[in-house]
Amino acid sequence: MPNERDEGPTGPPGPDDVEDVPTITCERCDSEWDLAYELEELAVGNQALEQFALDHQRHTGHFPDGVSTWQADCRQCPESVQRLDERGARRWAQTHARHTDHAVELTHADEEPTLIERAE
C-alpha cells in the first residue's frame, strides 16, 4: 500500500538541477560558452552540443573545437551531405547508392574513409 507522502514518480531532472553545465570552446573565436541556454531555453537535452555546434557553424562558418562532420560524397555525381552524426550520413549514403547505383565515400576526421556501394 503506497505511503500517503508518496507523490508518485518524479520526472527527469530539469536544467536547473544540472550542477555541471557542459562547456564548449572555439579557438578561432577565442571564446568559451556553457550550454545552459540550449539546456534551459531550447530544452534540447542530449542534443545540446549538436545544436550549439550547428548554430555556431551557421553564424560563423566554422565548427567549435572538437566538432567535425561526417561527409558523404558521391563518386559519380555532385551530390553530397554533411552530418554531425555518423548514422545520418551513413543512411544518406546507403540510400543514394541504392537509388542511383553510385558509390559514395563516407569520411570523418577520425576515421578511415569507407566506400558505400549498392547492396545486392
Coordinates of N, CA, C and O in Angstrom, one line a residue:
M1 N 0.8 -1.2 0.0 CA 0.0 0.0 0.0 C 0.9 1.2 0.0 O 1.8 1.4 0.8
P2 N 0.7 2.2 -0.9 CA 1.5 3.3 -1.0 C 1.4 4.3 0.2 O 0.3 4.4 0.7
N3 N 2.5 4.9 0.5 CA 2.5 5.8 1.6 C 1.8 7.1 1.2 O 2.0 7.5 0.0
E4 N 1.1 7.8 2.0 CA 0.4 9.0 1.7 C 1.4 10.1 1.2 O 1.0 11.0 0.4
R5 N 2.6 10.1 1.7 CA 3.5 11.1 1.3 C 4.1 10.8 0.0 O 4.8 11.6 -0.6
D6 N 4.0 9.6 -0.5 CA 4.5 9.2 -1.8 C 3.7 10.0 -2.9 O 2.5 9.8 -3.0
E7 N 4.3 10.8 -3.7 CA 3.7 11.6 -4.7 C 3.8 10.9 -6.1 O 3.5 11.5 -7.1
G8 N 4.3 9.7 -6.1 CA 4.5 9.0 -7.4 C 5.8 9.3 -8.0 O 6.7 10.0 -7.4
P9 N 6.0 8.8 -9.2 CA 7.4 9.0 -9.8 C 7.6 10.5 -10.2 O 6.6 11.2 -10.5
T10 N 8.8 10.9 -10.1 CA 9.1 12.2 -10.5 C 9.7 12.2 -11.9 O 10.2 11.2 -12.4
G11 N 9.6 13.3 -12.6 CA 10.1 13.4 -14.0 C 11.6 13.5 -14.0 O 12.2 13.5 -13.0
P12 N 12.2 13.5 -15.2 CA 13.6 13.6 -15.3 C 14.1 15.0 -14.7 O 13.3 15.9 -14.7
P13 N 15.3 15.1 -14.3 CA 15.8 16.3 -13.8 C 15.7 17.4 -14.8 O 16.0 17.2 -16.0
G14 N 15.4 18.6 -14.4 CA 15.4 19.8 -15.3 C 16.7 20.4 -15.4 O 17.6 20.1 -14.7
P15 N 16.9 21.4 -16.3 CA 18.2 22.1 -16.4 C 18.6 22.8 -15.2 O 19.8 22.9 -14.9
D16 N 17.7 23.2 -14.3 CA 18.1 23.9 -13.1 C 18.7 22.8 -12.1 O 19.4 23.2 -11.2
D17 N 18.5 21.5 -12.3 CA 19.0 20.5 -11.5 C 20.4 20.1 -11.9 O 21.1 19.4 -11.2
V18 N 20.9 20.6 -13.0 CA 22.2 20.2 -13.5 C 23.2 21.0 -12.8 O 23.2 22.2 -12.8
E19 N 24.1 20.3 -12.1 CA 25.2 21.0 -11.4 C 26.4 21.4 -12.2 O 27.0 22.5 -12.0
D20 N 26.7 20.6 -13.2 CA 27.9 20.8 -14.0 C 27.5 21.0 -15.5 O 27.4 20.0 -16.2
V21 N 27.1 22.2 -15.9 CA 26.7 22.5 -17.2 C 27.9 22.3 -18.2 O 28.9 22.9 -17.9
P22 N 27.7 21.6 -19.2 CA 28.8 21.4 -20.2 C 29.2 22.7 -20.8 O 28.4 23.6 -21.0
T23 N 30.5 22.8 -21.2 CA 31.0 23.9 -21.9 C 31.6 23.5 -23.2 O 32.0 22.3 -23.4
I24 N 31.8 24.5 -24.1 CA 32.4 24.2 -25.4 C 33.2 25.4 -25.8 O 32.9 26.5 -25.4
T25 N 34.3 25.2 -26.4 CA 35.3 26.2 -26.8 C 35.5 26.4 -28.3 O 35.2 25.4 -29.0
C26 N 35.9 27.5 -28.7 CA 36.3 27.7 -30.1 C 37.6 28.6 -30.1 O 37.6 29.7 -29.7
E27 N 38.7 27.9 -30.5 CA 39.9 28.6 -30.5 C 39.9 29.8 -31.5 O 40.5 30.8 -31.3
R28 N 39.3 29.6 -32.7 CA 39.2 30.6 -33.7 C 38.5 31.8 -33.2 O 38.9 33.0 -33.6
C29 N 37.5 31.7 -32.4 CA 36.7 32.8 -31.8 C 37.3 33.3 -30.5 O 36.9 34.3 -29.9
D30 N 38.3 32.5 -30.0 CA 38.9 32.8 -28.7 C 37.8 32.9 -27.6 O 37.8 33.9 -26.8
S31 N 36.9 32.0 -27.6 CA 35.8 32.1 -26.6 C 35.4 30.7 -26.1 O 35.7 29.7 -26.6
E32 N 34.7 30.7 -25.0 CA 34.1 29.5 -24.3 C 32.7 29.8 -23.9 O 32.4 30.9 -23.5
W33 N 31.8 28.8 -24.1 CA 30.4 29.0 -23.8 C 29.9 27.8 -22.9 O 30.4 26.7 -23.2
D34 N 29.0 28.1 -22.0 CA 28.4 26.9 -21.4 C 27.1 26.7 -22.2 O 26.6 27.5 -22.9
L35 N 26.5 25.5 -22.0 CA 25.4 25.1 -22.8 C 24.1 25.3 -22.1 O 23.1 24.6 -22.4
A36 N 24.1 26.2 -21.1 CA 22.9 26.4 -20.3 C 21.7 26.9 -21.1 O 20.5 26.4 -21.0
Y37 N 21.9 27.7 -22.1 CA 20.8 28.2 -23.0 C 20.2 27.1 -23.7 O 19.0 26.9 -23.8
E38 N 21.0 26.2 -24.3 CA 20.5 25.0 -25.1 C 19.7 24.1 -24.1 O 18.7 23.5 -24.5
L39 N 20.2 23.9 -22.9 CA 19.5 23.1 -22.0 C 18.2 23.7 -21.4 O 17.2 23.0 -21.3
E40 N 18.3 24.9 -21.0 CA 17.2 25.6 -20.3 C 16.2 26.2 -21.3 O 15.0 25.9 -21.2
E41 N 16.6 27.0 -22.3 CA 15.7 27.7 -23.2 C 15.2 26.8 -24.3 O 14.0 26.8 -24.7
L42 N 16.2 26.1 -24.9 CA 15.8 25.3 -26.1 C 15.3 23.9 -25.7 O 14.7 23.2 -26.5
A43 N 15.7 23.5 -24.5 CA 15.3 22.2 -24.0 C 15.6 21.0 -24.9 O 14.8 20.2 -25.2
V44 N 16.9 21.1 -25.5 CA 17.3 20.0 -26.4 C 18.0 18.9 -25.8 O 18.3 17.9 -26.5
G45 N 18.2 18.9 -24.5 CA 18.7 17.8 -23.7 C 20.0 17.2 -24.3 O 21.0 18.0 -24.4
N46 N 20.0 15.9 -24.7 CA 21.3 15.3 -25.1 C 21.8 15.9 -26.5 O 22.9 15.7 -26.8
Q47 N 21.0 16.6 -27.1 CA 21.4 17.3 -28.4 C 21.9 18.7 -28.2 O 22.1 19.4 -29.1
A48 N 22.2 19.1 -27.0 CA 22.7 20.4 -26.7 C 24.0 20.7 -27.4 O 24.1 21.8 -28.0
L49 N 25.0 19.8 -27.4 CA 26.2 20.1 -28.1 C 26.0 20.2 -29.6 O 26.5 21.1 -30.2
E50 N 25.2 19.3 -30.1 CA 25.0 19.3 -31.6 C 24.3 20.6 -32.0 O 24.6 21.2 -33.0
Q51 N 23.3 21.0 -31.2 CA 22.5 22.2 -31.5 C 23.4 23.4 -31.5 O 23.4 24.3 -32.4
F52 N 24.3 23.5 -30.4 CA 25.2 24.6 -30.3 C 26.2 24.6 -31.5 O 26.4 25.7 -32.2
A53 N 26.7 23.5 -31.8 CA 27.7 23.4 -32.9 C 27.1 23.8 -34.3 O 27.7 24.5 -35.0
L54 N 25.9 23.3 -34.5 CA 25.2 23.7 -35.8 C 24.9 25.2 -35.8 O 25.1 25.9 -36.9
D55 N 24.4 25.8 -34.7 CA 24.2 27.2 -34.7 C 25.5 28.0 -34.8 O 25.5 29.0 -35.6
H56 N 26.5 27.5 -34.2 CA 27.8 28.2 -34.3 C 28.3 28.2 -35.7 O 28.8 29.2 -36.3
Q57 N 28.2 27.1 -36.4 CA 28.6 27.0 -37.8 C 27.8 27.9 -38.7 O 28.3 28.5 -39.6
R58 N 26.5 27.9 -38.5 CA 25.6 28.8 -39.3 C 26.0 30.3 -39.1 O 26.0 31.0 -40.1
H59 N 26.4 30.7 -37.9 CA 26.7 32.1 -37.7 C 28.2 32.5 -38.0 O 28.4 33.6 -38.2
T60 N 29.1 31.5 -37.9 CA 30.5 31.8 -38.1 C 31.1 31.2 -39.3 O 32.2 31.6 -39.7
G61 N 30.5 30.2 -39.8 CA 31.1 29.5 -41.0 C 32.1 28.3 -40.6 O 32.7 27.7 -41.4
H62 N 32.2 28.1 -39.3 CA 33.1 27.0 -38.8 C 32.5 26.4 -37.6 O 31.7 27.0 -36.9
F63 N 33.0 25.2 -37.3 CA 32.5 24.5 -36.1 C 33.4 24.8 -34.9 O 34.6 25.1 -35.1
P64 N 32.9 24.7 -33.7 CA 33.7 24.9 -32.5 C 34.7 23.7 -32.4 O 34.7 22.7 -33.1
D65 N 35.7 23.9 -31.4 CA 36.7 22.9 -31.2 C 36.1 21.5 -31.0 O 35.2 21.4 -30.2
G66 N 36.8 20.5 -31.5 CA 36.4 19.1 -31.3 C 35.2 18.6 -32.0 O 34.8 17.5 -31.8
V67 N 34.6 19.5 -32.9 CA 33.4 19.0 -33.6 C 33.8 18.9 -35.1 O 34.3 19.9 -35.7
S68 N 33.5 17.8 -35.7 CA 33.8 17.6 -37.1 C 32.6 16.8 -37.7 O 32.0 16.0 -37.0
T69 N 32.4 17.0 -38.9 CA 31.2 16.3 -39.6 C 31.6 15.0 -40.2 O 32.8 14.8 -40.6
W70 N 30.6 14.2 -40.5 CA 30.7 13.1 -41.3 C 30.3 13.6 -42.7 O 29.3 14.3 -42.9
Q71 N 31.1 13.3 -43.7 CA 30.9 13.7 -45.1 C 30.7 12.5 -46.0 O 31.4 11.6 -46.0
A72 N 29.6 12.6 -46.7 CA 29.3 11.6 -47.7 C 29.3 12.2 -49.1 O 28.6 13.1 -49.3
D73 N 30.2 11.8 -49.9 CA 30.4 12.3 -51.3 C 30.2 11.2 -52.3 O 30.9 10.2 -52.3
C74 N 29.3 11.5 -53.2 CA 29.1 10.6 -54.3 C 30.3 10.6 -55.3 O 30.8 11.7 -55.5
R75 N 30.8 9.5 -55.7 CA 31.9 9.5 -56.6 C 31.5 9.7 -58.1 O 32.4 9.8 -58.9
Q76 N 30.2 9.7 -58.4 CA 29.8 9.8 -59.8 C 29.0 11.1 -60.1 O 28.9 11.5 -61.3
C77 N 28.4 11.7 -59.1 CA 27.7 12.9 -59.4 C 28.0 14.0 -58.3 O 28.7 13.6 -57.3
P78 N 27.5 15.2 -58.4 CA 27.9 16.2 -57.4 C 27.2 16.1 -56.0 O 27.4 17.0 -55.2
E79 N 26.4 15.1 -55.8 CA 25.6 15.0 -54.6 C 26.5 14.7 -53.4 O 27.5 13.9 -53.5
S80 N 26.2 15.4 -52.3 CA 27.0 15.1 -51.0 C 26.2 15.6 -49.9 O 25.2 16.4 -50.0
V81 N 26.6 15.2 -48.7 CA 25.9 15.6 -47.5 C 26.9 15.7 -46.3 O 27.8 14.9 -46.3
Q82 N 26.6 16.6 -45.4 CA 27.4 16.6 -44.1 C 26.5 16.4 -43.0 O 25.4 17.0 -42.9
R83 N 26.9 15.6 -42.0 CA 26.1 15.4 -40.8 C 27.0 15.3 -39.6 O 28.1 14.9 -39.7
L84 N 26.5 15.7 -38.5 CA 27.3 15.6 -37.3 C 27.3 14.2 -36.7 O 28.2 13.8 -36.0
D85 N 26.3 13.4 -37.0 CA 26.3 12.0 -36.5 C 26.5 11.1 -37.7 O 26.1 11.3 -38.8
E86 N 27.2 10.0 -37.4 CA 27.5 9.0 -38.4 C 26.3 8.4 -39.0 O 26.2 8.2 -40.2
R87 N 25.3 8.1 -38.2 CA 24.1 7.4 -38.6 C 23.4 8.1 -39.7 O 23.0 7.5 -40.7
G88 N 23.3 9.4 -39.6 CA 22.6 10.2 -40.6 C 23.3 10.2 -42.0 O 22.8 10.1 -43.0
A89 N 24.7 10.4 -41.9 CA 25.5 10.4 -43.1 C 25.5 9.0 -43.8 O 25.4 8.9 -45.0
R90 N 25.6 8.0 -42.9 CA 25.6 6.6 -43.5 C 24.3 6.3 -44.1 O 24.2 5.7 -45.2
R91 N 23.2 6.7 -43.5 CA 21.8 6.4 -44.0 C 21.7 7.1 -45.4 O 21.2 6.5 -46.4
W92 N 22.1 8.4 -45.5 CA 22.1 9.1 -46.8 C 22.9 8.4 -47.8 O 22.4 8.2 -49.0
A93 N 24.1 8.0 -47.5 CA 25.0 7.3 -48.4 C 24.4 6.0 -48.9 O 24.4 5.7 -50.1
Q94 N 23.8 5.2 -48.0 CA 23.2 3.9 -48.4 C 22.0 4.2 -49.3 O 21.8 3.5 -50.3
T95 N 21.2 5.2 -49.0 CA 20.0 5.5 -49.8 C 20.4 5.9 -51.2 O 19.9 5.5 -52.2
H96 N 21.4 6.8 -51.2 CA 21.9 7.3 -52.5 C 22.4 6.2 -53.4 O 22.1 6.1 -54.6
A97 N 23.2 5.3 -52.8 CA 23.8 4.2 -53.5 C 22.7 3.3 -54.0 O 22.8 2.8 -55.1
R98 N 21.7 3.0 -53.2 CA 20.7 2.1 -53.6 C 19.8 2.7 -54.7 O 19.5 2.0 -55.6
H99 N 19.5 4.0 -54.7 CA 18.7 4.5 -55.7 C 19.4 4.9 -57.0 O 18.8 5.0 -58.1
T100 N 20.7 5.2 -56.9 CA 21.4 5.6 -58.1 C 22.4 4.6 -58.6 O 22.9 4.8 -59.7
D101 N 22.8 3.6 -57.8 CA 23.8 2.7 -58.1 C 25.2 3.4 -58.2 O 26.1 2.9 -58.9
H102 N 25.3 4.5 -57.5 CA 26.6 5.2 -57.4 C 27.3 4.8 -56.1 O 26.7 4.6 -55.1
A103 N 28.6 4.8 -56.2 CA 29.4 4.5 -55.0 C 29.6 5.9 -54.2 O 29.7 6.9 -54.8
V104 N 29.5 5.8 -52.9 CA 29.6 7.0 -52.1 C 30.7 6.8 -51.0 O 30.8 5.8 -50.4
E105 N 31.6 7.8 -50.9 CA 32.6 7.7 -49.9 C 32.2 8.5 -48.7 O 31.8 9.6 -48.7
L106 N 32.3 7.8 -47.5 CA 31.9 8.3 -46.2 C 33.2 8.6 -45.5 O 34.0 7.7 -45.2
T107 N 33.4 9.8 -45.0 CA 34.7 10.2 -44.3 C 34.3 11.0 -43.1 O 33.3 11.6 -42.9
H108 N 35.3 10.9 -42.1 CA 35.2 11.6 -40.9 C 36.7 11.9 -40.5 O 37.6 11.1 -40.8
A109 N 36.9 13.0 -39.7 CA 38.2 13.4 -39.3 C 39.0 12.3 -38.6 O 40.2 12.2 -38.8
D110 N 38.3 11.5 -37.8 CA 39.0 10.5 -37.0 C 38.9 9.1 -37.6 O 39.4 8.1 -36.9
E111 N 38.4 8.9 -38.8 CA 38.2 7.5 -39.3 C 38.8 7.4 -40.7 O 39.0 8.4 -41.4
E112 N 39.0 6.2 -41.1 CA 39.5 5.9 -42.5 C 38.2 6.0 -43.4 O 37.1 5.6 -42.9
P113 N 38.3 6.5 -44.6 CA 37.2 6.6 -45.5 C 36.6 5.2 -45.7 O 37.3 4.2 -45.8
T114 N 35.3 5.2 -45.9 CA 34.5 3.9 -46.1 C 33.8 4.1 -47.4 O 33.2 5.2 -47.7
L115 N 33.8 3.1 -48.3 CA 33.1 3.2 -49.6 C 31.7 2.4 -49.4 O 31.7 1.3 -49.0
I116 N 30.7 3.2 -49.7 CA 29.3 2.6 -49.6 C 28.8 2.3 -51.0 O 28.8 3.2 -51.8
E117 N 28.5 1.1 -51.3 CA 28.0 0.7 -52.6 C 26.6 0.0 -52.5 O 26.3 -0.4 -51.4
R118 N 26.0 0.0 -53.6 CA 24.6 -0.7 -53.6 C 24.7 -2.1 -53.1 O 25.6 -2.9 -53.6
A119 N 23.9 -2.4 -52.2 CA 23.8 -3.8 -51.7 C 23.1 -4.7 -52.7 O 22.0 -4.3 -53.2
E120 N 23.6 -5.8 -52.9 CA 23.0 -6.8 -53.9 C 22.0 -7.6 -53.2 O 22.0 -8.1 -52.1

